[in-house]
């Protein structure tokens, strides 16, 4: 007798789960904003062990949430080491997922960290380059499982958004444009919310 999962299989069909990961400084924060603009339900810095629990919550929403993007990376510290184990667990449960991996060259990552003056999560005692090298090593296997790898070294945020929209927008969603027509009289002043 096989044990059936409360989620997975047919119940999870039609739900898009995107796992965003990759190098620190490669643009994951910008990527998650792009997914938000596309209408995805987004969670940043989710420990891998919680991805399965999160999938259960998606199932319990009874179709209210269909498109989800989660960011899971080395900021999670020791929790991140469970990502591969979590991916295997999702596969056993019949939950399909898509991994988006963002990377950039060492030179670009160093420049970005210097510009933002934020510390690299793995460069606590060593140099920035040592932290980047350690992160590349830890992400090697996950990178090999990625469905899409984007090198953001020479990309602007707008170009990254275009690539993500081209790959992950629902049909008809990427080309839609919302227009609001508002009639007003200057006698009462310009409305606060006009663009």
PDB file of C-alpha atoms in Angstrom:
ATOM      1  CA  UNK A   1       0.000   0.000   0.000  1.00  0.00           C
ATOM      2  CA  UNK A   2       1.490   3.329  -1.047  1.00  0.00           C
ATOM      3  CA  UNK A   3       1.037   6.425   1.006  1.00  0.00           C
ATOM      4  CA  UNK A   4      -0.533   9.257  -0.953  1.00  0.00           C
ATOM      5  CA  UNK A   5       0.478  12.830  -0.359  1.00  0.00           C
ATOM      6  CA  UNK A   6      -2.135  15.479   0.438  1.00  0.00           C
ATOM      7  CA  UNK A   7      -0.637  17.474  -2.420  1.00  0.00           C
ATOM      8  CA  UNK A   8       1.017  16.670  -5.696  1.00  0.00           C
ATOM      9  CA  UNK A   9      -0.034  14.967  -8.903  1.00  0.00           C
ATOM     10  CA  UNK A  10      -3.182  16.289 -10.490  1.00  0.00           C
ATOM     11  CA  UNK A  11      -3.963  18.635  -7.594  1.00  0.00           C
ATOM     12  CA  UNK A  12      -0.821  20.703  -8.283  1.00  0.00           C
ATOM     13  CA  UNK A  13      -1.232  20.795 -12.068  1.00  0.00           C
ATOM     14  CA  UNK A  14      -1.714  24.302 -13.361  1.00  0.00           C
ATOM     15  CA  UNK A  15       0.344  25.796 -10.540  1.00  0.00           C
ATOM     16  CA  UNK A  16       3.638  27.392 -11.530  1.00  0.00           C
ATOM     17  CA  UNK A  17       6.351  27.256  -8.852  1.00  0.00           C
ATOM     18  CA  UNK A  18       9.517  29.167  -9.741  1.00  0.00           C
ATOM     19  CA  UNK A  19      12.540  28.854  -7.452  1.00  0.00           C
ATOM     20  CA  UNK A  20      14.899  31.806  -7.931  1.00  0.00           C
ATOM     21  CA  UNK A  21      18.454  31.281  -6.774  1.00  0.00           C
ATOM     22  CA  UNK A  22      21.995  32.141  -7.784  1.00  0.00           C
ATOM     23  CA  UNK A  23      24.880  34.395  -6.938  1.00  0.00           C
ATOM     24  CA  UNK A  24      24.515  37.176  -4.395  1.00  0.00           C
ATOM     25  CA  UNK A  25      24.548  40.463  -6.298  1.00  0.00           C
ATOM     26  CA  UNK A  26      23.399  38.875  -9.567  1.00  0.00           C
ATOM     27  CA  UNK A  27      19.949  40.505  -9.452  1.00  0.00           C
ATOM     28  CA  UNK A  28      17.634  38.179  -7.536  1.00  0.00           C
ATOM     29  CA  UNK A  29      15.889  41.122  -5.837  1.00  0.00           C
ATOM     30  CA  UNK A  30      15.281  42.706  -9.231  1.00  0.00           C
ATOM     31  CA  UNK A  31      14.060  39.347 -10.581  1.00  0.00           C
ATOM     32  CA  UNK A  32      11.523  38.899  -7.779  1.00  0.00           C
ATOM     33  CA  UNK A  33      10.196  42.414  -8.487  1.00  0.00           C
ATOM     34  CA  UNK A  34       9.760  41.378 -12.135  1.00  0.00           C
ATOM     35  CA  UNK A  35       7.748  38.341 -11.052  1.00  0.00           C
ATOM     36  CA  UNK A  36       5.600  40.553  -8.810  1.00  0.00           C
ATOM     37  CA  UNK A  37       4.889  42.773 -11.815  1.00  0.00           C
ATOM     38  CA  UNK A  38       3.851  39.665 -13.763  1.00  0.00           C
ATOM     39  CA  UNK A  39       1.280  38.843 -11.065  1.00  0.00           C
ATOM     40  CA  UNK A  40       3.170  36.078  -9.262  1.00  0.00           C
ATOM     41  CA  UNK A  41       2.840  35.607  -5.503  1.00  0.00           C
ATOM     42  CA  UNK A  42       6.432  36.156  -4.318  1.00  0.00           C
ATOM     43  CA  UNK A  43       8.403  35.262  -1.195  1.00  0.00           C
ATOM     44  CA  UNK A  44      12.008  36.400  -0.724  1.00  0.00           C
ATOM     45  CA  UNK A  45      14.662  34.540   1.297  1.00  0.00           C
ATOM     46  CA  UNK A  46      12.537  31.447   1.988  1.00  0.00           C
ATOM     47  CA  UNK A  47      14.528  28.634   3.660  1.00  0.00           C
ATOM     48  CA  UNK A  48      14.427  25.540   1.404  1.00  0.00           C
ATOM     49  CA  UNK A  49      12.822  23.356   4.086  1.00  0.00           C
ATOM     50  CA  UNK A  50       9.761  25.641   3.971  1.00  0.00           C
ATOM     51  CA  UNK A  51       9.252  25.372   0.196  1.00  0.00           C
ATOM     52  CA  UNK A  52       7.306  22.096   0.605  1.00  0.00           C
ATOM     53  CA  UNK A  53       5.142  23.609   3.353  1.00  0.00           C
ATOM     54  CA  UNK A  54       4.590  26.630   1.135  1.00  0.00           C
ATOM     55  CA  UNK A  55       3.471  24.312  -1.691  1.00  0.00           C
ATOM     56  CA  UNK A  56       0.887  22.855   0.719  1.00  0.00           C
ATOM     57  CA  UNK A  57      -0.442  26.362   1.393  1.00  0.00           C
ATOM     58  CA  UNK A  58      -0.697  26.982  -2.352  1.00  0.00           C
ATOM     59  CA  UNK A  59      -2.737  23.800  -2.706  1.00  0.00           C
ATOM     60  CA  UNK A  60      -4.984  24.838   0.187  1.00  0.00           C
ATOM     61  CA  UNK A  61      -5.732  28.155  -1.548  1.00  0.00           C
ATOM     62  CA  UNK A  62      -7.986  26.103  -3.898  1.00  0.00           C
ATOM     63  CA  UNK A  63      -6.841  27.827  -7.068  1.00  0.00           C
ATOM     64  CA  UNK A  64      -6.627  31.379  -5.707  1.00  0.00           C
ATOM     65  CA  UNK A  65      -2.842  31.266  -6.045  1.00  0.00           C
ATOM     66  CA  UNK A  66      -1.630  29.764  -9.336  1.00  0.00           C
ATOM     67  CA  UNK A  67       1.744  31.418  -9.969  1.00  0.00           C
ATOM     68  CA  UNK A  68       4.414  31.542  -7.267  1.00  0.00           C
ATOM     69  CA  UNK A  69       8.055  32.648  -7.203  1.00  0.00           C
ATOM     70  CA  UNK A  70      10.298  32.051  -4.194  1.00  0.00           C
ATOM     71  CA  UNK A  71      13.866  33.211  -3.649  1.00  0.00           C
ATOM     72  CA  UNK A  72      16.126  30.821  -1.777  1.00  0.00           C
ATOM     73  CA  UNK A  73      19.845  31.482  -1.568  1.00  0.00           C
ATOM     74  CA  UNK A  74      22.916  31.455   0.682  1.00  0.00           C
ATOM     75  CA  UNK A  75      21.506  34.258   2.836  1.00  0.00           C
ATOM     76  CA  UNK A  76      19.648  31.422   4.562  1.00  0.00           C
ATOM     77  CA  UNK A  77      22.944  30.223   6.029  1.00  0.00           C
ATOM     78  CA  UNK A  78      22.937  26.545   6.986  1.00  0.00           C
ATOM     79  CA  UNK A  79      19.288  26.224   5.942  1.00  0.00           C
ATOM     80  CA  UNK A  80      20.311  26.660   2.286  1.00  0.00           C
ATOM     81  CA  UNK A  81      22.251  23.379   2.397  1.00  0.00           C
ATOM     82  CA  UNK A  82      18.890  21.559   2.372  1.00  0.00           C
ATOM     83  CA  UNK A  83      17.858  22.887  -1.075  1.00  0.00           C
ATOM     84  CA  UNK A  84      18.819  19.768  -3.054  1.00  0.00           C
ATOM     85  CA  UNK A  85      17.081  17.563  -0.493  1.00  0.00           C
ATOM     86  CA  UNK A  86      13.976  19.755  -0.779  1.00  0.00           C
ATOM     87  CA  UNK A  87      13.997  19.528  -4.591  1.00  0.00           C
ATOM     88  CA  UNK A  88      14.054  15.721  -4.376  1.00  0.00           C
ATOM     89  CA  UNK A  89      11.188  15.854  -1.888  1.00  0.00           C
ATOM     90  CA  UNK A  90       9.137  18.037  -4.256  1.00  0.00           C
ATOM     91  CA  UNK A  91       9.753  15.546  -7.052  1.00  0.00           C
ATOM     92  CA  UNK A  92       8.638  12.641  -4.852  1.00  0.00           C
ATOM     93  CA  UNK A  93       5.439  14.570  -4.029  1.00  0.00           C
ATOM     94  CA  UNK A  94       4.791  15.151  -7.748  1.00  0.00           C
ATOM     95  CA  UNK A  95       5.201  18.919  -7.461  1.00  0.00           C
ATOM     96  CA  UNK A  96       6.740  20.408 -10.578  1.00  0.00           C
ATOM     97  CA  UNK A  97       9.018  23.402 -10.229  1.00  0.00           C
ATOM     98  CA  UNK A  98      11.284  25.539 -12.357  1.00  0.00           C
ATOM     99  CA  UNK A  99      14.681  26.821 -11.196  1.00  0.00           C
ATOM    100  CA  UNK A 100      15.825  30.238 -12.389  1.00  0.00           C
ATOM    101  CA  UNK A 101      19.538  30.704 -11.689  1.00  0.00           C
ATOM    102  CA  UNK A 102      21.109  34.177 -11.852  1.00  0.00           C
ATOM    103  CA  UNK A 103      24.840  34.698 -12.119  1.00  0.00           C
ATOM    104  CA  UNK A 104      27.384  37.363 -13.053  1.00  0.00           C
ATOM    105  CA  UNK A 105      31.143  37.618 -13.471  1.00  0.00           C
ATOM    106  CA  UNK A 106      33.360  38.088 -10.414  1.00  0.00           C
ATOM    107  CA  UNK A 107      34.345  41.600 -11.532  1.00  0.00           C
ATOM    108  CA  UNK A 108      30.723  42.692 -11.878  1.00  0.00           C
ATOM    109  CA  UNK A 109      29.734  41.157  -8.527  1.00  0.00           C
ATOM    110  CA  UNK A 110      32.632  42.912  -6.754  1.00  0.00           C
ATOM    111  CA  UNK A 111      31.639  46.230  -8.351  1.00  0.00           C
ATOM    112  CA  UNK A 112      27.992  45.797  -7.352  1.00  0.00           C
ATOM    113  CA  UNK A 113      28.893  44.990  -3.748  1.00  0.00           C
ATOM    114  CA  UNK A 114      31.182  48.010  -3.575  1.00  0.00           C
ATOM    115  CA  UNK A 115      28.465  50.270  -5.012  1.00  0.00           C
ATOM    116  CA  UNK A 116      25.818  49.101  -2.549  1.00  0.00           C
ATOM    117  CA  UNK A 117      28.270  48.758   0.374  1.00  0.00           C
ATOM    118  CA  UNK A 118      26.436  45.640   1.473  1.00  0.00           C
ATOM    119  CA  UNK A 119      28.407  42.710   2.903  1.00  0.00           C
ATOM    120  CA  UNK A 120      28.568  39.439   0.995  1.00  0.00           C
ATOM    121  CA  UNK A 121      26.837  36.703   3.038  1.00  0.00           C
ATOM    122  CA  UNK A 122      29.875  34.399   2.836  1.00  0.00           C
ATOM    123  CA  UNK A 123      32.651  36.999   3.191  1.00  0.00           C
ATOM    124  CA  UNK A 124      32.401  37.481   6.949  1.00  0.00           C
ATOM    125  CA  UNK A 125      36.078  36.934   7.772  1.00  0.00           C
ATOM    126  CA  UNK A 126      37.674  36.687   4.326  1.00  0.00           C
ATOM    127  CA  UNK A 127      37.777  38.881   1.272  1.00  0.00           C
ATOM    128  CA  UNK A 128      34.872  39.562  -1.053  1.00  0.00           C
ATOM    129  CA  UNK A 129      36.427  37.433  -3.803  1.00  0.00           C
ATOM    130  CA  UNK A 130      36.815  34.510  -1.386  1.00  0.00           C
ATOM    131  CA  UNK A 131      33.124  34.806  -0.474  1.00  0.00           C
ATOM    132  CA  UNK A 132      32.142  34.830  -4.154  1.00  0.00           C
ATOM    133  CA  UNK A 133      34.345  31.774  -4.860  1.00  0.00           C
ATOM    134  CA  UNK A 134      32.835  29.901  -1.901  1.00  0.00           C
ATOM    135  CA  UNK A 135      29.325  30.758  -3.065  1.00  0.00           C
ATOM    136  CA  UNK A 136      30.032  29.530  -6.620  1.00  0.00           C
ATOM    137  CA  UNK A 137      31.268  26.260  -5.156  1.00  0.00           C
ATOM    138  CA  UNK A 138      28.153  25.821  -2.969  1.00  0.00           C
ATOM    139  CA  UNK A 139      25.815  26.623  -5.881  1.00  0.00           C
ATOM    140  CA  UNK A 140      27.510  24.393  -8.467  1.00  0.00           C
ATOM    141  CA  UNK A 141      25.100  21.458  -8.160  1.00  0.00           C
ATOM    142  CA  UNK A 142      21.995  23.657  -8.015  1.00  0.00           C
ATOM    143  CA  UNK A 143      23.208  25.517 -11.115  1.00  0.00           C
ATOM    144  CA  UNK A 144      23.441  22.174 -12.907  1.00  0.00           C
ATOM    145  CA  UNK A 145      19.753  21.517 -12.165  1.00  0.00           C
ATOM    146  CA  UNK A 146      18.569  24.969 -13.295  1.00  0.00           C
ATOM    147  CA  UNK A 147      15.965  25.220 -16.043  1.00  0.00           C
ATOM    148  CA  UNK A 148      17.140  28.701 -17.040  1.00  0.00           C
ATOM    149  CA  UNK A 149      20.472  30.400 -16.314  1.00  0.00           C
ATOM    150  CA  UNK A 150      20.731  34.148 -16.868  1.00  0.00           C
ATOM    151  CA  UNK A 151      24.088  35.929 -16.787  1.00  0.00           C
ATOM    152  CA  UNK A 152      23.278  39.479 -15.697  1.00  0.00           C
ATOM    153  CA  UNK A 153      26.846  40.801 -16.055  1.00  0.00           C
ATOM    154  CA  UNK A 154      25.970  43.094 -18.955  1.00  0.00           C
ATOM    155  CA  UNK A 155      22.234  43.464 -18.379  1.00  0.00           C
ATOM    156  CA  UNK A 156      20.276  46.435 -17.181  1.00  0.00           C
ATOM    157  CA  UNK A 157      17.294  45.817 -14.865  1.00  0.00           C
ATOM    158  CA  UNK A 158      15.029  46.574 -17.834  1.00  0.00           C
ATOM    159  CA  UNK A 159      16.732  43.900 -19.965  1.00  0.00           C
ATOM    160  CA  UNK A 160      16.447  41.372 -17.153  1.00  0.00           C
ATOM    161  CA  UNK A 161      12.755  42.163 -16.838  1.00  0.00           C
ATOM    162  CA  UNK A 162      12.337  41.602 -20.582  1.00  0.00           C
ATOM    163  CA  UNK A 163      14.006  38.175 -20.425  1.00  0.00           C
ATOM    164  CA  UNK A 164      11.940  37.107 -17.404  1.00  0.00           C
ATOM    165  CA  UNK A 165       8.696  38.379 -18.956  1.00  0.00           C
ATOM    166  CA  UNK A 166       9.495  36.584 -22.213  1.00  0.00           C
ATOM    167  CA  UNK A 167      10.067  33.309 -20.373  1.00  0.00           C
ATOM    168  CA  UNK A 168       7.537  33.367 -17.528  1.00  0.00           C
ATOM    169  CA  UNK A 169       4.645  35.693 -18.413  1.00  0.00           C
ATOM    170  CA  UNK A 170       1.321  33.947 -18.855  1.00  0.00           C
ATOM    171  CA  UNK A 171       0.042  33.937 -22.417  1.00  0.00           C
ATOM    172  CA  UNK A 172      -1.268  37.342 -23.363  1.00  0.00           C
ATOM    173  CA  UNK A 173       0.026  38.823 -20.100  1.00  0.00           C
ATOM    174  CA  UNK A 174       3.347  40.173 -21.360  1.00  0.00           C
ATOM    175  CA  UNK A 175       1.778  42.248 -24.126  1.00  0.00           C
ATOM    176  CA  UNK A 176      -1.094  43.804 -22.194  1.00  0.00           C
ATOM    177  CA  UNK A 177      -1.122  47.480 -21.354  1.00  0.00           C
ATOM    178  CA  UNK A 178      -3.455  49.097 -18.833  1.00  0.00           C
ATOM    179  CA  UNK A 179      -4.741  52.553 -19.739  1.00  0.00           C
ATOM    180  CA  UNK A 180      -6.751  54.790 -17.448  1.00  0.00           C
ATOM    181  CA  UNK A 181      -8.573  57.774 -18.938  1.00  0.00           C
ATOM    182  CA  UNK A 182      -9.305  60.543 -16.455  1.00  0.00           C
ATOM    183  CA  UNK A 183     -11.119  63.752 -17.246  1.00  0.00           C
ATOM    184  CA  UNK A 184     -10.418  66.765 -15.032  1.00  0.00           C
ATOM    185  CA  UNK A 185     -10.561  70.529 -15.021  1.00  0.00           C
ATOM    186  CA  UNK A 186      -7.522  72.700 -14.243  1.00  0.00           C
ATOM    187  CA  UNK A 187      -9.851  74.965 -12.281  1.00  0.00           C
ATOM    188  CA  UNK A 188      -9.738  72.383  -9.467  1.00  0.00           C
ATOM    189  CA  UNK A 189      -6.021  71.585  -9.870  1.00  0.00           C
ATOM    190  CA  UNK A 190      -4.269  68.568 -11.325  1.00  0.00           C
ATOM    191  CA  UNK A 191      -5.406  65.267  -9.725  1.00  0.00           C
ATOM    192  CA  UNK A 192      -2.849  63.801  -7.339  1.00  0.00           C
ATOM    193  CA  UNK A 193      -2.656  60.397  -9.040  1.00  0.00           C
ATOM    194  CA  UNK A 194      -2.015  61.443 -12.677  1.00  0.00           C
ATOM    195  CA  UNK A 195       1.200  60.310 -14.330  1.00  0.00           C
TER     196      UNK A 195
END
